[in-house]
Amino acid sequence: MARLAVFASGSGSNFQKLAEYFEDSEHSIALLIYDRKKAYAKERAESLGIKSSYVSYFNRDKEQSELEILEVLKEAKIDICVLAGFMRIISSQFLLNFWGKVINIHPSLLPKYPGVQGIKDSWESGDSEGGITIHLVDEGIDTGPILFQTKIPVQRDRGFEEFEQRIHQLEHTYYPRIVERFVKEEFTESIID
Ligand code: GRF
């Protein structure tokens, strides 16, 4: 029985989908870590009855913030960290404590368009396809080994908003399932759909 913590900075729609998906599982989303007081993810955690912990990154070293997170994770007996819109780079020091146990979702076909505006960059690129990537986290920005990718055509005649919505739908559909497979240690190679 694995205990998972989700890390989010903002809306938390992926957090919610994960929490709902794992409701009937032997594994559990046991904790939300958030770093912005106004993160809507926190409200979602309250409605879902999931414990949440705020960790500040303001006016202190990242190392201090991460040490605090590690303590909270230890106390909650967390096995796996699931990043879902967490707008911080995780240090190698932190990763040593959870080696191979931190995963992330990114709204582009990595290695294309890492960083904070993956959807916009895909849209503006002129590429005919966009998509999502779920990957293990390493010290880089969206660079770790890829577990899963799936794509959709970029239909520019339908506008950016629709593209963005379709990307989020992909995330909501696939992230819970892929996290479940990861928890069950079913990954022997990347799945590129
Ligand atoms: C998602 O698009 C995710 O891929 C990116 O940040 C966004 C988070 O959205 N890393 P939400 O907070 O889960 O709604």
XYZ file of N, CA, C and O and ligand atoms in Angstrom:
786
model
N 0.833 -1.206 0.000
C 0.000 0.000 0.000
C 0.864 1.251 0.000
O 1.478 1.571 1.002
N 0.896 1.924 -1.141
C 1.750 3.114 -1.218
C 0.985 4.358 -0.764
O -0.226 4.474 -0.986
N 1.710 5.247 -0.147
C 1.133 6.546 0.248
C 1.775 7.624 -0.619
O 2.996 7.760 -0.671
N 0.919 8.390 -1.313
C 1.412 9.372 -2.275
C 1.160 10.790 -1.764
O 0.121 11.072 -1.162
N 2.097 11.677 -2.072
C 1.887 13.105 -1.825
C 1.860 13.803 -3.174
O 2.690 13.509 -4.048
N 0.901 14.695 -3.350
C 0.852 15.512 -4.560
C 1.376 16.907 -4.207
O 1.034 17.448 -3.151
N 2.217 17.448 -5.091
C 2.759 18.799 -4.920
C 2.097 19.699 -5.958
O 2.161 19.414 -7.163
N 1.481 20.800 -5.525
C 0.835 21.710 -6.482
C 1.033 23.154 -6.020
O 1.178 23.424 -4.827
N 1.025 24.060 -6.996
C 1.181 25.481 -6.672
C -0.085 26.284 -6.965
O -0.221 27.412 -6.503
N -0.967 25.729 -7.798
C -2.078 26.561 -8.282
C -3.426 25.877 -8.185
O -3.840 25.405 -7.119
N -4.074 25.773 -9.335
C -5.455 25.301 -9.389
C -5.658 23.895 -8.813
O -6.619 23.631 -8.091
N -4.791 22.973 -9.150
C -4.892 21.631 -8.565
C -5.901 20.725 -9.244
O -6.382 19.768 -8.640
N -6.230 20.999 -10.519
C -7.206 20.116 -11.175
C -6.649 18.695 -11.331
O -7.371 17.712 -11.177
N -5.351 18.579 -11.601
C -4.757 17.238 -11.690
C -4.742 16.555 -10.328
O -4.981 15.343 -10.228
N -4.471 17.323 -9.294
C -4.519 16.780 -7.931
C -5.893 16.171 -7.657
O -6.023 15.053 -7.155
N -6.947 16.924 -8.029
C -8.304 16.438 -7.777
C -8.587 15.128 -8.527
O -9.151 14.187 -7.978
N -8.185 15.079 -9.804
C -8.417 13.862 -10.593
C -7.676 12.679 -9.979
O -8.183 11.563 -9.930
N -6.453 12.928 -9.524
C -5.670 11.860 -8.882
C -6.377 11.386 -7.620
O -6.548 10.180 -7.390
N -6.823 12.347 -6.813
C -7.461 11.997 -5.538
C -8.728 11.180 -5.793
O -8.971 10.170 -5.125
N -9.530 11.598 -6.780
C -10.766 10.868 -7.064
C -10.466 9.466 -7.580
O -11.103 8.496 -7.196
N -9.468 9.374 -8.446
C -9.123 8.078 -9.034
C -8.653 7.095 -7.960
O -8.977 5.905 -8.009
N -7.881 7.605 -7.008
C -7.302 6.703 -6.009
C -8.233 6.436 -4.822
O -7.868 5.697 -3.923
N -9.447 7.021 -4.870
C -10.367 6.814 -3.748
C -10.648 5.343 -3.483
O -10.737 4.924 -2.339
N -10.789 4.568 -4.560
C -11.137 3.149 -4.380
C -9.919 2.244 -4.462
O -10.068 1.033 -4.633
N -8.742 2.826 -4.383
C -7.535 2.021 -4.554
C -6.968 1.629 -3.191
O -7.267 2.246 -2.170
N -6.152 0.594 -3.205
C -5.450 0.245 -1.946
C -4.339 1.273 -1.665
O -3.841 1.389 -0.556
N -3.949 2.016 -2.716
C -2.948 3.075 -2.547
C -3.692 4.394 -2.295
O -4.842 4.524 -2.684
N -3.009 5.345 -1.672
C -3.772 6.548 -1.346
C -3.014 7.843 -1.619
O -1.787 7.910 -1.509
N -3.787 8.851 -1.995
C -3.261 10.217 -2.048
C -3.436 10.735 -0.622
O -4.546 11.076 -0.198
N -2.336 10.751 0.115
C -2.433 10.989 1.544
C -2.157 12.439 1.927
O -2.448 12.842 3.056
N -1.592 13.205 1.004
C -1.138 14.539 1.392
C -1.017 15.452 0.174
O -0.613 15.013 -0.905
N -1.354 16.725 0.386
C -1.061 17.764 -0.610
C -0.001 18.686 -0.021
O -0.148 19.168 1.108
N 1.051 18.929 -0.795
C 2.035 19.946 -0.429
C 1.794 21.129 -1.367
O 1.735 20.937 -2.586
N 1.642 22.334 -0.813
C 1.479 23.498 -1.692
C 2.361 24.631 -1.188
O 2.673 24.725 -0.001
N 2.786 25.476 -2.125
C 3.780 26.500 -1.787
C 3.249 27.917 -2.003
O 4.010 28.866 -1.903
N 1.965 28.017 -2.368
C 1.370 29.348 -2.512
C 0.109 29.370 -1.680
O -0.786 28.527 -1.890
N 0.048 30.363 -0.773
C -1.078 30.371 0.170
C -2.421 30.375 -0.537
O -3.389 29.833 -0.047
N -2.449 31.032 -1.717
C -3.739 31.157 -2.400
C -4.039 29.995 -3.343
O -5.021 30.046 -4.085
N -3.209 28.984 -3.341
C -3.417 27.856 -4.274
C -4.817 27.265 -4.083
O -5.185 26.881 -2.958
N -5.558 27.184 -5.176
C -6.910 26.629 -5.084
C -6.858 25.135 -4.742
O -7.816 24.571 -4.191
N -5.716 24.513 -5.019
C -5.512 23.099 -4.669
C -5.825 22.858 -3.192
O -6.347 21.809 -2.816
N -5.529 23.845 -2.373
C -5.769 23.695 -0.929
C -7.271 23.534 -0.633
O -7.681 22.702 0.176
N -8.086 24.346 -1.331
C -9.552 24.233 -1.144
C -10.020 22.848 -1.579
O -10.878 22.239 -0.969
N -9.436 22.402 -2.686
C -9.830 21.070 -3.182
C -9.486 20.006 -2.143
O -10.264 19.085 -1.918
N -8.314 20.127 -1.532
C -7.895 19.146 -0.518
C -8.899 19.129 0.628
O -9.295 18.064 1.113
N -9.346 20.320 1.032
C -10.320 20.391 2.135
C -11.605 19.667 1.761
O -12.115 18.875 2.533
N -12.103 19.949 0.535
C -13.345 19.293 0.100
C -13.178 17.790 -0.007
O -14.115 17.033 0.230
N -11.982 17.370 -0.385
C -11.740 15.934 -0.577
C -11.371 15.229 0.733
O -11.231 14.011 0.772
N -11.177 16.018 1.777
C -10.788 15.426 3.067
C -9.358 14.919 3.065
O -9.032 13.932 3.721
N -8.492 15.592 2.310
C -7.079 15.188 2.248
C -6.245 16.216 3.008
O -6.435 17.425 2.856
N -5.342 15.704 3.815
C -4.483 16.589 4.614
C -3.632 17.455 3.669
O -3.134 16.960 2.648
N -3.451 18.719 4.027
C -2.586 19.551 3.192
C -1.583 20.288 4.065
O -1.854 20.572 5.234
N -0.438 20.568 3.497
C 0.623 21.256 4.219
C 1.195 22.373 3.368
O 1.643 22.126 2.237
N 1.179 23.578 3.915
C 1.763 24.716 3.201
C 3.237 24.819 3.569
O 3.590 24.773 4.752
N 4.076 24.954 2.554
C 5.500 25.170 2.811
C 5.923 26.438 2.079
O 5.764 26.540 0.857
N 6.437 27.382 2.826
C 6.821 28.656 2.231
C 8.212 28.580 1.593
O 9.115 27.936 2.135
N 8.345 29.241 0.460
C 9.654 29.407 -0.183
C 10.066 30.870 -0.108
O 11.055 31.265 -0.704
N 9.262 31.651 0.614
C 9.482 33.092 0.619
C 10.578 33.464 1.611
O 10.547 33.045 2.771
N 11.547 34.254 1.123
C 12.570 34.807 2.006
C 13.387 33.769 2.763
O 13.752 33.975 3.914
N 13.608 32.642 2.191
C 14.461 31.636 2.835
C 15.118 30.791 1.757
O 14.676 30.795 0.598
N 16.153 30.057 2.141
C 16.827 29.193 1.165
C 15.905 28.051 0.758
O 15.163 27.529 1.589
N 16.037 27.672 -0.516
C 15.268 26.535 -1.005
C 15.536 25.296 -0.136
O 14.640 24.504 0.159
N 16.801 25.190 0.290
C 17.192 24.031 1.091
C 16.333 23.919 2.368
O 15.897 22.828 2.733
N 16.077 25.084 2.991
C 15.277 25.077 4.221
C 13.847 24.620 3.933
O 13.272 23.841 4.677
N 13.305 25.155 2.832
C 11.928 24.782 2.467
C 11.850 23.287 2.193
O 10.924 22.604 2.635
N 12.841 22.785 1.490
C 12.814 21.363 1.135
C 13.001 20.481 2.374
O 12.399 19.403 2.461
N 13.813 20.952 3.314
C 13.984 20.168 4.548
C 12.656 20.069 5.291
O 12.300 19.021 5.824
N 11.924 21.187 5.256
C 10.607 21.174 5.901
C 9.672 20.185 5.191
O 8.961 19.421 5.840
N 9.716 20.214 3.869
C 8.864 19.271 3.120
C 9.245 17.834 3.474
O 8.385 16.989 3.728
N 10.540 17.568 3.501
C 10.994 16.198 3.797
C 10.484 15.728 5.165
O 10.086 14.572 5.327
N 10.469 16.650 6.115
C 9.967 16.278 7.450
C 8.485 15.927 7.398
O 8.047 14.944 7.979
N 7.744 16.781 6.675
C 6.297 16.535 6.570
C 6.035 15.197 5.864
O 5.161 14.421 6.262
N 6.826 14.937 4.825
C 6.650 13.682 4.076
C 6.964 12.479 4.959
O 6.287 11.454 4.913
N 8.000 12.635 5.767
C 8.401 11.537 6.641
C 7.310 11.257 7.675
O 6.912 10.106 7.893
N 6.807 12.341 8.239
C 5.761 12.179 9.257
C 4.513 11.512 8.669
O 3.863 10.709 9.333
N 4.216 11.848 7.402
C 3.022 11.274 6.762
C 3.331 9.925 6.092
O 2.478 9.357 5.427
N 4.546 9.444 6.282
C 4.966 8.131 5.722
C 4.718 8.028 4.208
O 4.114 7.077 3.711
N 5.178 9.061 3.512
C 4.964 9.121 2.059
C 6.030 8.307 1.323
O 7.218 8.382 1.640
N 5.574 7.546 0.308
C 6.492 6.721 -0.479
C 6.831 7.360 -1.824
O 7.900 7.134 -2.374
N 5.865 8.089 -2.393
C 6.019 8.594 -3.759
C 5.530 10.047 -3.833
O 4.492 10.384 -3.250
N 6.277 10.875 -4.555
C 5.877 12.281 -4.727
C 5.397 12.493 -6.160
O 6.093 12.113 -7.116
N 4.242 13.108 -6.300
C 3.639 13.324 -7.614
C 3.515 14.834 -7.824
O 2.726 15.498 -7.150
N 4.317 15.373 -8.724
C 4.251 16.812 -8.991
C 3.133 17.076 -9.997
O 3.045 16.400 -11.031
N 2.292 18.049 -9.680
C 1.177 18.374 -10.577
C 0.996 19.891 -10.564
O 0.259 20.434 -9.753
N 1.779 20.552 -11.419
C 1.705 22.005 -11.438
C 2.449 22.611 -10.264
O 2.048 23.661 -9.745
N 3.530 21.984 -9.826
C 4.356 22.540 -8.744
C 5.453 23.359 -9.414
O 6.283 22.816 -10.146
N 5.433 24.672 -9.156
C 6.275 25.582 -9.940
C 7.655 25.796 -9.307
O 8.127 26.926 -9.222
N 8.261 24.719 -8.859
C 9.602 24.799 -8.265
C 10.479 23.707 -8.850
O 9.979 22.629 -9.168
N 11.772 23.994 -8.929
C 12.725 22.966 -9.338
C 13.160 22.235 -8.070
O 13.570 22.859 -7.091
N 13.067 20.935 -8.113
C 13.428 20.124 -6.950
C 14.952 19.918 -6.966
O 15.522 19.576 -8.007
N 15.593 20.094 -5.830
C 17.063 19.994 -5.809
C 17.514 18.532 -5.807
O 16.758 17.625 -5.424
N 18.789 18.342 -6.183
C 19.315 16.968 -6.186
C 19.383 16.426 -4.763
O 19.210 15.239 -4.534
N 19.589 17.315 -3.807
C 19.622 16.895 -2.406
C 18.276 16.279 -1.997
O 18.227 15.218 -1.368
N 17.196 16.939 -2.398
C 15.862 16.405 -2.102
C 15.673 15.055 -2.797
O 15.208 14.084 -2.201
N 16.076 15.029 -4.071
C 15.848 13.815 -4.866
C 16.582 12.602 -4.294
O 16.106 11.474 -4.420
N 17.716 12.842 -3.646
C 18.449 11.724 -3.037
C 17.581 10.982 -2.017
O 17.725 9.781 -1.832
N 16.662 11.736 -1.401
C 15.771 11.125 -0.407
C 14.623 10.339 -1.045
O 13.963 9.553 -0.373
N 14.338 10.634 -2.302
C 13.223 9.965 -2.989
C 13.669 9.539 -4.384
O 12.976 9.798 -5.372
N 14.803 8.902 -4.455
C 15.403 8.599 -5.757
C 14.482 7.710 -6.608
O 14.051 6.650 -6.170
N 14.146 8.189 -7.810
C 13.270 7.400 -8.694
C 11.831 7.358 -8.224
O 11.021 6.574 -8.724
N 11.483 8.190 -7.267
C 10.136 8.145 -6.680
C 9.414 9.480 -6.801
O 8.477 9.764 -6.058
N 9.902 10.332 -7.712
C 9.247 11.633 -7.925
C 8.848 11.703 -9.392
O 9.704 11.556 -10.282
N 7.569 11.913 -9.662
C 7.151 11.998 -11.053
C 6.431 13.317 -11.326
O 5.923 13.973 -10.426
N 6.422 13.683 -12.595
C 5.877 14.978 -12.994
C 5.093 14.840 -14.295
O 5.336 13.923 -15.075
N 4.170 15.785 -14.489
C 3.461 15.850 -15.764
C 3.776 17.184 -16.417
O 3.870 18.215 -15.743
N 3.944 17.150 -17.734
C 4.258 18.377 -18.455
C 3.403 18.441 -19.726
O 3.279 17.451 -20.445
N 2.844 19.644 -20.018
C 1.893 19.730 -21.129
C 2.521 19.976 -22.502
O 2.044 20.811 -23.261
N 3.606 19.244 -22.809
C 4.149 19.276 -24.167
C 4.843 17.944 -24.419
O 5.002 17.137 -23.492
N 5.251 17.759 -25.660
C 5.955 16.520 -26.012
C 7.446 16.735 -25.759
O 8.196 17.089 -26.670
N 7.851 16.539 -24.516
C 9.267 16.734 -24.170
C 10.136 15.819 -25.028
O 9.682 14.746 -25.421
N 11.351 16.202 -25.398
C 12.089 17.346 -24.863
C 11.699 18.707 -25.451
O 12.316 19.716 -25.120
N 10.661 18.723 -26.294
C 10.246 20.024 -26.827
C 9.488 20.822 -25.766
O 8.634 20.281 -25.064
N 9.756 22.080 -25.698
C 9.017 23.061 -24.890
C 8.945 22.761 -23.388
O 7.860 22.678 -22.815
N 10.097 22.604 -22.747
C 10.099 22.542 -21.281
C 9.775 23.919 -20.709
O 9.653 24.891 -21.471
N 9.655 24.000 -19.398
C 9.431 25.310 -18.764
C 7.962 25.604 -18.528
O 7.109 24.741 -18.707
N 7.701 26.871 -18.186
C 6.379 27.204 -17.650
C 5.271 27.363 -18.684
O 4.104 27.388 -18.326
N 5.622 27.502 -19.961
C 4.514 27.698 -20.905
C 4.528 26.678 -22.046
O 4.492 27.028 -23.214
N 4.551 25.420 -21.627
C 4.612 24.323 -22.604
C 3.477 24.349 -23.626
O 3.692 24.088 -24.812
N 2.272 24.673 -23.169
C 1.114 24.634 -24.088
C 1.224 25.775 -25.106
O 1.080 25.564 -26.311
N 1.530 26.954 -24.591
C 1.642 28.128 -25.465
C 2.788 27.933 -26.467
O 2.653 28.233 -27.660
N 3.912 27.423 -25.974
C 5.064 27.219 -26.863
C 4.744 26.198 -27.960
O 5.148 26.364 -29.104
N 4.018 25.134 -27.594
C 3.621 24.142 -28.615
C 2.720 24.795 -29.658
O 2.874 24.592 -30.854
N 1.767 25.575 -29.162
C 0.794 26.234 -30.039
C 1.485 27.170 -31.026
O 1.171 27.202 -32.211
N 2.457 27.918 -30.494
C 3.122 28.936 -31.331
C 4.230 28.356 -32.205
O 4.779 29.048 -33.062
N 4.556 27.080 -32.002
C 5.727 26.496 -32.673
C 5.521 26.258 -34.170
O 6.476 26.200 -34.920
N 4.275 26.070 -34.560
C 4.037 25.654 -35.941
C 4.020 24.129 -36.074
O 3.758 23.584 -37.146
N 4.277 23.395 -34.974
C 4.223 21.928 -34.999
C 2.803 21.462 -35.315
O 1.836 22.117 -34.930
N 2.701 20.309 -35.947
C 1.357 19.813 -36.257
C 0.790 18.975 -35.109
O -0.391 18.636 -35.111
N 1.647 18.617 -34.127
C 1.158 17.830 -32.990
C 1.633 18.423 -31.673
O 2.750 18.942 -31.567
N 0.768 18.311 -30.662
C 1.151 18.663 -29.292
C 0.792 17.470 -28.421
O 0.319 16.454 -28.919
N 0.995 17.600 -27.110
C 0.636 16.469 -26.260
C 1.122 16.649 -24.844
O 1.415 17.768 -24.405
N 1.189 15.522 -24.136
C 1.628 15.571 -22.735
C 2.736 14.540 -22.509
O 2.833 13.552 -23.245
N 3.521 14.809 -21.474
C 4.600 13.894 -21.086
C 4.534 13.663 -19.579
O 4.376 14.620 -18.817
N 4.661 12.417 -19.190
C 4.773 12.079 -17.769
C 6.158 11.468 -17.588
O 6.546 10.564 -18.349
N 6.914 12.016 -16.661
C 8.325 11.603 -16.576
C 8.825 11.572 -15.140
O 8.240 12.203 -14.243
N 9.912 10.841 -14.951
C 10.583 10.850 -13.654
C 11.299 12.183 -13.520
O 11.745 12.753 -14.522
N 11.424 12.653 -12.303
C 12.056 13.957 -12.089
C 13.540 13.771 -11.772
O 13.909 12.941 -10.944
N 14.357 14.540 -12.487
C 15.772 14.641 -12.128
C 16.075 16.109 -11.811
O 15.153 16.910 -11.653
N 17.350 16.461 -11.763
C 17.691 17.828 -11.312
C 17.377 18.897 -12.353
O 17.402 20.087 -12.057
N 17.100 18.508 -13.578
C 16.894 19.492 -14.647
C 15.466 20.017 -14.688
O 14.618 19.661 -13.869
N 15.230 20.882 -15.668
C 13.871 21.410 -15.858
C 13.170 20.543 -16.898
O 13.478 20.602 -18.085
N 12.279 19.687 -16.418
C 11.486 18.801 -17.294
C 12.368 17.885 -18.150
O 12.091 17.687 -19.341
N 13.417 17.338 -17.534
C 14.380 16.557 -18.322
C 14.444 15.058 -17.989
O 15.111 14.326 -18.682
N 13.787 14.610 -16.942
C 13.985 13.224 -16.487
C 13.452 12.181 -17.462
O 12.755 12.511 -18.424
N 13.789 10.896 -17.226
C 13.366 9.811 -18.112
C 11.853 9.772 -18.327
O 11.080 9.878 -17.378
N 11.467 9.614 -19.586
C 10.040 9.660 -19.940
C 9.367 8.318 -19.664
O 9.859 7.267 -20.074
N 8.228 8.392 -18.968
C 7.428 7.183 -18.730
C 6.351 7.056 -19.795
O 6.061 5.966 -20.270
N 5.747 8.203 -20.152
C 4.572 8.135 -21.034
C 4.405 9.428 -21.824
O 4.625 10.522 -21.295
N 4.014 9.270 -23.072
C 3.637 10.438 -23.896
C 2.437 10.082 -24.750
O 2.330 8.956 -25.232
N 1.563 11.051 -24.935
C 0.497 10.871 -25.919
C 0.248 12.208 -26.614
O 0.476 13.262 -26.031
N -0.202 12.135 -27.867
C -0.315 13.387 -28.625
C -1.670 13.589 -29.282
O -2.439 12.638 -29.447
N -1.894 14.838 -29.664
C -3.102 15.212 -30.410
C -2.673 16.178 -31.528
O -1.639 16.842 -31.396
N -3.468 16.235 -32.589
C -3.138 17.218 -33.625
C -3.383 18.646 -33.125
O -4.278 18.862 -32.309
N -2.582 19.573 -33.595
C -2.824 20.990 -33.258
C -3.757 21.550 -34.324
O -3.361 21.693 -35.479
N -5.005 21.814 -33.909
C -5.984 22.326 -34.882
C -6.090 23.833 -34.688
O -6.911 24.315 -33.899
N -5.243 24.559 -35.425
C -5.146 26.008 -35.177
C -6.426 26.749 -35.554
O -6.734 27.781 -34.971
N -7.199 26.186 -36.470
C -8.458 26.846 -36.865
C -9.461 26.853 -35.706
O -10.413 27.620 -35.697
N -9.266 25.990 -34.725
C -10.217 25.920 -33.601
C -9.817 26.803 -32.420
O -10.519 26.842 -31.409
N -8.658 27.423 -32.529
C -8.256 28.391 -31.497
C -7.449 27.786 -30.360
O -7.515 26.589 -30.089
N -6.706 28.682 -29.698
C -5.799 28.256 -28.625
C -6.545 27.664 -27.431
O -6.131 26.661 -26.850
N -7.691 28.290 -27.088
C -8.375 27.841 -25.866
C -8.813 26.400 -25.956
O -8.722 25.635 -24.996
N -9.299 26.025 -27.142
C -9.735 24.640 -27.294
C -8.538 23.686 -27.187
O -8.621 22.628 -26.570
N -7.413 24.092 -27.784
C -6.193 23.274 -27.715
C -5.782 23.070 -26.241
O -5.507 21.950 -25.793
N -5.807 24.181 -25.521
C -5.420 24.133 -24.105
C -6.339 23.178 -23.322
O -5.885 22.355 -22.536
N -7.621 23.292 -23.598
C -8.587 22.410 -22.911
C -8.333 20.955 -23.232
O -8.414 20.090 -22.360
N -8.024 20.683 -24.490
C -7.789 19.287 -24.893
C -6.531 18.740 -24.229
O -6.467 17.570 -23.858
N -5.528 19.592 -24.078
C -4.298 19.162 -23.384
C -4.631 18.824 -21.922
O -4.215 17.785 -21.393
N -5.422 19.694 -21.278
C -5.774 19.420 -19.876
C -6.611 18.149 -19.753
O -6.443 17.377 -18.813
N -7.478 17.935 -20.746
C -8.267 16.690 -20.706
C -7.357 15.467 -20.774
O -7.564 14.481 -20.072
N -6.346 15.549 -21.647
C -5.388 14.427 -21.736
C -4.730 14.201 -20.383
O -4.582 13.067 -19.925
N -4.318 15.289 -19.750
C -3.652 15.172 -18.442
C -4.575 14.480 -17.442
O -4.157 13.555 -16.734
N -5.824 14.945 -17.409
C -6.767 14.400 -16.416
C -7.073 12.935 -16.674
O -7.296 12.164 -15.756
N -7.092 12.566 -17.951
C -7.372 11.169 -18.289
C -6.184 10.272 -17.955
O -6.357 9.191 -17.392
N -5.000 10.708 -18.328
C -3.856 9.787 -18.254
C -3.047 9.844 -16.969
O -2.455 8.832 -16.573
N -2.970 11.004 -16.326
C -2.051 11.078 -15.176
C -2.422 10.054 -14.084
O -1.557 9.289 -13.645
N -3.700 9.992 -13.670
C -4.027 9.002 -12.634
C -3.662 7.571 -13.047
O -3.097 6.820 -12.252
N -3.952 7.211 -14.287
C -3.681 5.830 -14.722
C -2.196 5.531 -14.753
O -1.754 4.437 -14.404
N -1.433 6.497 -15.245
C 0.018 6.278 -15.348
C 0.648 6.266 -13.956
O 1.544 5.459 -13.673
N 0.164 7.124 -13.080
C 0.673 7.107 -11.696
C 0.377 5.741 -11.077
O 1.221 5.141 -10.404
N -0.827 5.220 -11.330
C -1.178 3.900 -10.784
C -0.216 2.823 -11.302
O 0.269 1.987 -10.541
N 0.067 2.865 -12.595
C 1.004 1.867 -13.156
C 2.377 2.023 -12.544
O 3.081 1.043 -12.298
N 2.769 3.269 -12.315
C 4.070 3.542 -11.709
C 4.115 2.968 -10.282
O 5.080 2.308 -9.896
N 3.043 3.204 -9.553
C 2.974 2.703 -8.170
C 3.065 1.178 -8.169
O 3.705 0.574 -7.320
N 2.425 0.570 -9.152
C 2.436 -0.901 -9.226
C 3.715 -1.442 -9.847
O 3.828 -2.627 -10.111
N 4.628 -0.529 -10.144
C 5.944 -0.879 -10.716
C 5.798 -1.644 -12.023
O 6.465 -2.649 -12.265
N 4.887 -1.170 -12.854
C 4.647 -1.847 -14.130
C 5.483 -1.290 -15.272
O 5.320 -1.710 -16.414
N 6.363 -0.316 -14.972
C 7.117 0.295 -16.059
C 8.429 -0.425 -16.313
O 9.303 -0.448 -15.459
N 8.555 -1.006 -17.495
C 9.852 -1.573 -17.861
C 10.432 -0.769 -19.013
O 11.612 -0.817 -19.288
N 9.568 -0.032 -19.698
C 10.028 0.859 -20.784
C 9.020 1.995 -20.955
O 7.908 1.922 -20.435
N 9.448 3.042 -21.692
C 8.535 4.170 -21.911
C 7.369 3.743 -22.796
O 7.530 2.905 -23.673
N 6.222 4.357 -22.553
C 5.064 4.137 -23.431
C 4.889 5.419 -24.239
O 4.588 6.475 -23.689
N 5.114 5.316 -25.534
C 4.894 6.480 -26.398
C 3.689 6.134 -27.266
O 3.753 5.233 -28.095
N 2.609 6.832 -27.009
C 1.322 6.494 -27.631
C 1.198 7.157 -28.991
O 1.477 8.333 -29.116
C -0.715 21.300 -15.835
O -0.892 21.741 -17.163
C 0.595 20.575 -15.701
O 0.959 19.863 -16.837
C 1.566 21.703 -15.487
O 0.870 22.606 -14.671
C -0.535 22.494 -14.901
C -1.210 22.301 -13.580
O -2.601 22.409 -13.663
N 2.796 21.201 -14.945
P -3.497 22.062 -12.404
O -2.996 22.914 -11.229
O -3.383 20.605 -12.100
O -4.888 22.451 -12.784
